[in-house]
XYZ file of C-alpha atoms in Angstrom:
375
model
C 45.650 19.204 -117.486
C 42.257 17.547 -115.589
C 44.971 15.155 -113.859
C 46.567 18.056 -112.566
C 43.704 19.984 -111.517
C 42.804 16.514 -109.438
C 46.215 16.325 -107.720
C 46.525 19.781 -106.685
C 42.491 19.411 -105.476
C 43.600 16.079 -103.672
C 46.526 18.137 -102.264
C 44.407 21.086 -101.129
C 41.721 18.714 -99.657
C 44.171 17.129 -96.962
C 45.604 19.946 -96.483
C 42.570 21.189 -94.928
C 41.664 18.003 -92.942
C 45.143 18.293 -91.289
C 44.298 22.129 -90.497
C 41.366 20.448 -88.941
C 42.561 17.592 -87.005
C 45.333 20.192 -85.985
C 42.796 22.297 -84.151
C 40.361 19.466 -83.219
C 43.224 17.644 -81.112
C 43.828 20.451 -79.008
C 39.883 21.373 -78.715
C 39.818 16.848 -77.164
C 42.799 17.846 -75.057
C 40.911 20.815 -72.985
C 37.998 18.217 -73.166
C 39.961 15.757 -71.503
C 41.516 17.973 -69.056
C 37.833 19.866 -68.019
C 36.827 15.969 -67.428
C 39.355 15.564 -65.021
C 38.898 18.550 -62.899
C 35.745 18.371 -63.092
C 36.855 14.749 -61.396
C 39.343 16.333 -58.654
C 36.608 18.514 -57.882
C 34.051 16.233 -57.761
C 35.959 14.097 -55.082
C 36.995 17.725 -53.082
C 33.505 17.904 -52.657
C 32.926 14.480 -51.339
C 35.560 14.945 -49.181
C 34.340 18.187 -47.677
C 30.943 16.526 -47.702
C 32.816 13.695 -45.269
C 34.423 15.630 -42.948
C 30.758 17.867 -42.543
C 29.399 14.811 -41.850
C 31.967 13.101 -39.277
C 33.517 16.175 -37.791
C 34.932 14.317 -35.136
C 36.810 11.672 -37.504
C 40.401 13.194 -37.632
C 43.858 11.984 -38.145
C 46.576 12.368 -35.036
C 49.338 14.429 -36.809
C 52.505 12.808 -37.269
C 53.978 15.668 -34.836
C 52.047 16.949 -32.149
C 53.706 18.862 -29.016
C 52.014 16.630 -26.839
C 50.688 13.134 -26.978
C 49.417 10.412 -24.406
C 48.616 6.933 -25.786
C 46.296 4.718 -23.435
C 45.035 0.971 -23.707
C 41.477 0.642 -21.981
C 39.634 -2.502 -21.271
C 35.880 -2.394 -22.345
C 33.663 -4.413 -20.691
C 30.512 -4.999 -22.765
C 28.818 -6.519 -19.633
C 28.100 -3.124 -18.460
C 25.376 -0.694 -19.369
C 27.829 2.192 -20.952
C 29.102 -0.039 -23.291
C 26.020 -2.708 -24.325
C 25.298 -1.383 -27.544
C 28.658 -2.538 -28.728
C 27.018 -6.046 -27.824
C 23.320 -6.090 -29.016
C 21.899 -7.401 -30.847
C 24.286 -10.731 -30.483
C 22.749 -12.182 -33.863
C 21.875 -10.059 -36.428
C 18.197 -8.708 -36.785
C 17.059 -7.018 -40.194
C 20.129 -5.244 -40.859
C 21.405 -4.251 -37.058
C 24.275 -6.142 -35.927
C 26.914 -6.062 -33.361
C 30.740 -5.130 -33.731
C 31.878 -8.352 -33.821
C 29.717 -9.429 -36.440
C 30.552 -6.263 -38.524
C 34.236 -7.100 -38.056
C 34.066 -10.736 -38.661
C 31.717 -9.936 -41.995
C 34.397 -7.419 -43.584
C 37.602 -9.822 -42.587
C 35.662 -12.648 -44.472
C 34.941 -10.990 -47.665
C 38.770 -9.172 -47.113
C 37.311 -5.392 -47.125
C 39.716 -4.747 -44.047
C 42.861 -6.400 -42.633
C 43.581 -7.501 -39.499
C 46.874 -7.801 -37.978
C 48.051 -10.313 -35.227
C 47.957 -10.119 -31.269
C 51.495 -10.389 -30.280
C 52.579 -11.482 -26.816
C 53.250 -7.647 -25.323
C 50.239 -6.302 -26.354
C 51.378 -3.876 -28.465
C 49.835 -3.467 -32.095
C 52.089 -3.886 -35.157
C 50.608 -2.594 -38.412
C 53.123 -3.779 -40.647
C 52.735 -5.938 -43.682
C 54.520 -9.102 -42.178
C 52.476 -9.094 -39.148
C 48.995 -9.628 -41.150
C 46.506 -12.154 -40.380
C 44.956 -14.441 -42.761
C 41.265 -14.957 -41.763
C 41.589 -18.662 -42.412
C 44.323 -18.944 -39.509
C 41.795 -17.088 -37.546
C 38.998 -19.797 -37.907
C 41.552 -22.523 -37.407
C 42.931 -21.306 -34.307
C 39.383 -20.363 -32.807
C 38.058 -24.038 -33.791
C 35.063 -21.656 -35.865
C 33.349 -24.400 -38.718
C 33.766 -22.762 -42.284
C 33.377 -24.275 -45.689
C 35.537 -23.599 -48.604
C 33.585 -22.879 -52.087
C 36.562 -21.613 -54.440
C 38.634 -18.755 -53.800
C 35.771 -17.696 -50.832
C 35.003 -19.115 -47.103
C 31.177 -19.873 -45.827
C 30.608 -19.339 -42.415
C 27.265 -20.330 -40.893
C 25.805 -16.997 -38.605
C 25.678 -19.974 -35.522
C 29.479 -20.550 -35.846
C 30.338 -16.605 -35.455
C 31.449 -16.409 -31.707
C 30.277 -12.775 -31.012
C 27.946 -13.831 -27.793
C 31.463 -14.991 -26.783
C 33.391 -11.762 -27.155
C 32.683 -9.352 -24.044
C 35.641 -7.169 -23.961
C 37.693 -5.049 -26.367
C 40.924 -3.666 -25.974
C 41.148 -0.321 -27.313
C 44.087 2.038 -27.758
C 43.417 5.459 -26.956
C 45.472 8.973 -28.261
C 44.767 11.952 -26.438
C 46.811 14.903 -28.406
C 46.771 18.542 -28.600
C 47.459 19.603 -32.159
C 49.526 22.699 -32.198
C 48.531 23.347 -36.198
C 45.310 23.472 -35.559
C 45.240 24.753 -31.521
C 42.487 22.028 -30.905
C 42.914 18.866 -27.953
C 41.422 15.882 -29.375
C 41.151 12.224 -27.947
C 40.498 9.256 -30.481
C 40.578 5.575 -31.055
C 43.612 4.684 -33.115
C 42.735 0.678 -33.029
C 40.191 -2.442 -31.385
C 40.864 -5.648 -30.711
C 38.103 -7.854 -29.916
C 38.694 -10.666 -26.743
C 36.774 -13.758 -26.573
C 36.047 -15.147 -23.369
C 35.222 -18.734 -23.130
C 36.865 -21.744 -21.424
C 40.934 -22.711 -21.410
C 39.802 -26.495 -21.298
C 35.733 -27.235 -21.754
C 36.935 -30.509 -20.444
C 39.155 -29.683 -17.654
C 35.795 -27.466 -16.735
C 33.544 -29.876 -16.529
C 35.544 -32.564 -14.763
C 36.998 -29.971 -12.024
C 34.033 -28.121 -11.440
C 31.569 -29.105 -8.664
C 27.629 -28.938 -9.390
C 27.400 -26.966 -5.741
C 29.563 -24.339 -6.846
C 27.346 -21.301 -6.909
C 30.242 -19.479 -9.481
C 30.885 -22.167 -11.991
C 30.272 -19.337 -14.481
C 33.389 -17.610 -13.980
C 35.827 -20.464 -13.203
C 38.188 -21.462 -15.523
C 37.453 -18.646 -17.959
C 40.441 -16.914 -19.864
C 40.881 -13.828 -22.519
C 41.968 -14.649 -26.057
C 42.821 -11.415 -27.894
C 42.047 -12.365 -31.321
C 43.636 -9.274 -33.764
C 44.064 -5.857 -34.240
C 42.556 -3.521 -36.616
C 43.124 0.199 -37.801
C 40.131 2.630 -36.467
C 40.797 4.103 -39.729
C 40.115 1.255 -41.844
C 36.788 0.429 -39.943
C 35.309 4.039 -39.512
C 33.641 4.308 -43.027
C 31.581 0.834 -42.248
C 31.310 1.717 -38.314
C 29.508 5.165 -39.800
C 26.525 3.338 -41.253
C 26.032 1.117 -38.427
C 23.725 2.371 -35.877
C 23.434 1.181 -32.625
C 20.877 2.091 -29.567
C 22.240 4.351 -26.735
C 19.141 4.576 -24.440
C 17.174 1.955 -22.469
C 14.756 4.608 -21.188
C 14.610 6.188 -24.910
C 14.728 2.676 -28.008
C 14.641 5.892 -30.351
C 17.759 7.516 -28.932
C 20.449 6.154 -31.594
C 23.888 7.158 -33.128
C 26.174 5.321 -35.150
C 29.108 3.364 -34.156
C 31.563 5.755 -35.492
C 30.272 8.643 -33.523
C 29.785 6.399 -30.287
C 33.705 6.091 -30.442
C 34.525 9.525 -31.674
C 32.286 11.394 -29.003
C 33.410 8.738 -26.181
C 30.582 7.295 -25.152
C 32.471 4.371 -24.603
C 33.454 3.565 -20.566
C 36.776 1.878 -19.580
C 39.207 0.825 -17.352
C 43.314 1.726 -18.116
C 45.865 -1.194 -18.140
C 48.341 0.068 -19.992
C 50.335 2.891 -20.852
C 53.015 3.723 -23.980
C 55.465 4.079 -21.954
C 59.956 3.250 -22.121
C 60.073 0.189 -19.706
C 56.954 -1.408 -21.798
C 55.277 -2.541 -18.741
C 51.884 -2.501 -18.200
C 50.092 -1.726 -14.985
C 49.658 -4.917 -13.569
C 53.469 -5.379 -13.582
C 53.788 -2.603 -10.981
C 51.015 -2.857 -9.450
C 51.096 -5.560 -6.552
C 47.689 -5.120 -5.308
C 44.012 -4.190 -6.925
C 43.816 -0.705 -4.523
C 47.423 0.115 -6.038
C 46.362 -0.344 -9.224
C 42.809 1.518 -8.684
C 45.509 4.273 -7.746
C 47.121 4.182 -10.346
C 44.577 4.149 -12.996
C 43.146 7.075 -11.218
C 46.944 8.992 -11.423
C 46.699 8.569 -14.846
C 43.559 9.270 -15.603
C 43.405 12.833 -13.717
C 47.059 13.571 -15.744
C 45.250 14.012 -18.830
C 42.206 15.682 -17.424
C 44.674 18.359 -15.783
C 46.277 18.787 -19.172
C 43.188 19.309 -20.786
C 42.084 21.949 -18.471
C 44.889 23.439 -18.496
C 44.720 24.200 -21.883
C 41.308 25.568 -21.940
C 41.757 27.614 -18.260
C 40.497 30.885 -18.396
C 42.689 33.486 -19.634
C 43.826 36.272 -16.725
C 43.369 39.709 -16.513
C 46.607 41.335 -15.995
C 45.392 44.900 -15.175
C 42.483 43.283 -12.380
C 45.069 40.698 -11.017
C 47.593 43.363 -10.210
C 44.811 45.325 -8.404
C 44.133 42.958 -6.433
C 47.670 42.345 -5.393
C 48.061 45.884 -4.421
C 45.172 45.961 -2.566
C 46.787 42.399 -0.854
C 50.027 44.420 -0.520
C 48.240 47.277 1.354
C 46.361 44.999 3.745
C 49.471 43.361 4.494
C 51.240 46.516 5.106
C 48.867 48.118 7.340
C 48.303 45.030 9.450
C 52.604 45.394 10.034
C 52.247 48.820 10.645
C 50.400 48.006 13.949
C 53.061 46.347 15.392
C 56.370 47.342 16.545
C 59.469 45.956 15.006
C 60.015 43.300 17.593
C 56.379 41.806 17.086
C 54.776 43.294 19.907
C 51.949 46.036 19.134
C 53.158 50.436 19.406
C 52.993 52.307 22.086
C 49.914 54.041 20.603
C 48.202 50.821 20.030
C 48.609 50.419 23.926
C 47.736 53.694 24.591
C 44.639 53.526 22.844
C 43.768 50.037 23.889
C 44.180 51.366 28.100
C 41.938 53.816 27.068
C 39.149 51.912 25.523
C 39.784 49.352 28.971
C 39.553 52.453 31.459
C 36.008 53.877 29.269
C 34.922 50.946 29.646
C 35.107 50.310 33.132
C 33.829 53.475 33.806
C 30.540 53.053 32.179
C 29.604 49.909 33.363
C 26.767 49.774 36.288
C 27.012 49.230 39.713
C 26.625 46.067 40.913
C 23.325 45.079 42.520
C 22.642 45.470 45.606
C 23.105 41.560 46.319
C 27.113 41.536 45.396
C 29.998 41.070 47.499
C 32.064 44.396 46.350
C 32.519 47.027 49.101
C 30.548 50.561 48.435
C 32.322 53.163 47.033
C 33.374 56.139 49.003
C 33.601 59.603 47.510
C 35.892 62.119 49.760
C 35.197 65.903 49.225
C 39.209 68.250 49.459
C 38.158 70.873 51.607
C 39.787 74.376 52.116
C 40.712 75.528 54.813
């Protein structure tokens, strides 16, 4: 009897703990599940926390009603664009875009994609650069230590790149009714000498421009604005000779266009660039000027002043009437009514009448009044 008091005990017993587990696996489930939106909303916030903070950093929409993509040369030699330059080695933790660039492709935080011949980028996985071709090609010392590459700061050629290329969208977004322009991707261009050599041995000691002789443009890669901005946003970078504490990061010195360049190409059917067209430097000055007041007009257009129907057809009726009563004065063949003439032999014979003798020194015969007498 004991022995089956203990089994039916045992049997009561577990049939409580799986009551228990029954309800307690539910109660981890909602756990689980307020853990993870607690997650999603978590990272909502640090996305609306991102776009508060970088306003200007926005995606071109796959379909916009209208688009114009331009590639601009950016010369680093000029004022408007020097704080892309300095400080050519790094100082504390400032650095230039170059050095940024060359840092993140090193330790593989962004990719890079080839320079093909045309110009044009190609994002696409087979047209990827390994950073080790890059060094090869470029003749820049590295040492291998495992699976990473050492690169002394001396070997990094950023005094040597001067120039960017830089493709630029300008867009108006019909979702949103809003005109943006934005980078969409940078190449960096070295400058330095076909043949150091050649240079050297070519190159007379009396030639007052031996700095620019012989010096060519080696685009080295492409790379996604998108994949850069996050880094570019907590690099800052001076904007002001007159003011050192006048500063902005590199992110918004793009995305506000602070940057200043020249056009030399265009997305356009034929795939030619401006140069190809363009047989002289004033044509192409032209040209670059065509292009560049296109989008300007656009954008005005869009934000032109809306017109008041109800004031603009006053004034054309008040036009109308001005017109009409400046016809009425004339006769059908053009020449003015005989009122007009009437009026105007009037005003002529008043006139005349009123005006004074002439002095006593003039050539005009006295006038002679004759009385009608009757007789």
């Amino acid at each position: 009897m004991k022995r089956i008091n203990l089994i039916v005990l045992l049997i009561v017993v577990n049939c409580q703990l799986a009551t228990v587990n029954c309800f307690a696996q539910p109660q981890k489930s909602r756990v689980q599940n307020n853990r993870t939106t607690a997650a999603r909303n978590a990272a909502a916030v640090g996305t609306d926390r991102a776009s508060l903070m970088f306003p200007t950093a926005v995606d071109v929409p796959e379909d916009p009603s209208w688009r114009r993509d331009i590639y601009r040369s950016i010369d680093l030699t000029k004022d408007e664009n020097a704080a892309l330059y300095y400080p050519v080695e790094p100082q504390g933790g400032q650095m230039n875009l170059f050095t940024l660039l060359f840092k993140l492709l090193n330790t593989g935080k962004i990719p890079a994609y080839e320079y093909q011949l045309d110009g044009i980028e190609n994002f696409q996985q087979s047209n990827r650069m390994h950073f080790k071709d890059l060094l090869d090609r470029q003749a820049i010392g590295y040492e291998v230590d495992g699976n990473s590459i050492k690169v002394e700061q001396a070997d990094i050629p950023s005094a040597d790149v001067l120039s960017y290329y830089v493709k630029e969208s300008s867009y108006y977004d019909q979702n949103t009714a809003t005109y943006h322009s934005r980078i969409v991707a940078l190449c960096p261009v070295l400058h330095k000498a076909a043949d150091e050599y050649y240079v050297r041995e070519t190159v007379s000691e009396d030639d007052d421009d031996q700095s620019s002789l012989n010096i060519q443009k080696f685009p080295l890669f492409w790379v996604k604005y998108d994949d850069i901005k996050t880094y570019l946003s907590g690099q800052d970078v001076m904007t002001s000779n007159l003011n050192n504490a006048a500063k902005m990061s590199m992110d918004d010195f793009f995305s506000t266009n602070h940057y200043k360049g020249d056009i030399y190409m265009t997305t356009n059917m034929q795939n030619r660039s401006l140069q190809q067209y363009c047989a002289t430097d004033s044509l192409l000055k032209k040209e670059q000027t065509r292009i560049e007041k296109q989008i300007t007009d656009f954008e005005e257009h869009i934000w032109r002043t809306p017109v008041d129907s109800v004031e603009q057809a006053r004034r054309d009726s008040i036009a109308a009437a001005s017109v009409k009563g400046k016809k009425g004065s004339r006769g059908a063949d053009g020449k003015a009514s005989s009122s007009s003439q009437r009026s105007s032999r009037r005003a002529s014979s008043s006139k005349r009448e009123k005006s004074p003798d002439s002095s006593g020194g003039g050539s005009s015969a006295p006038r002679v009044s004759v009385r009608r007498q009757r007789h």
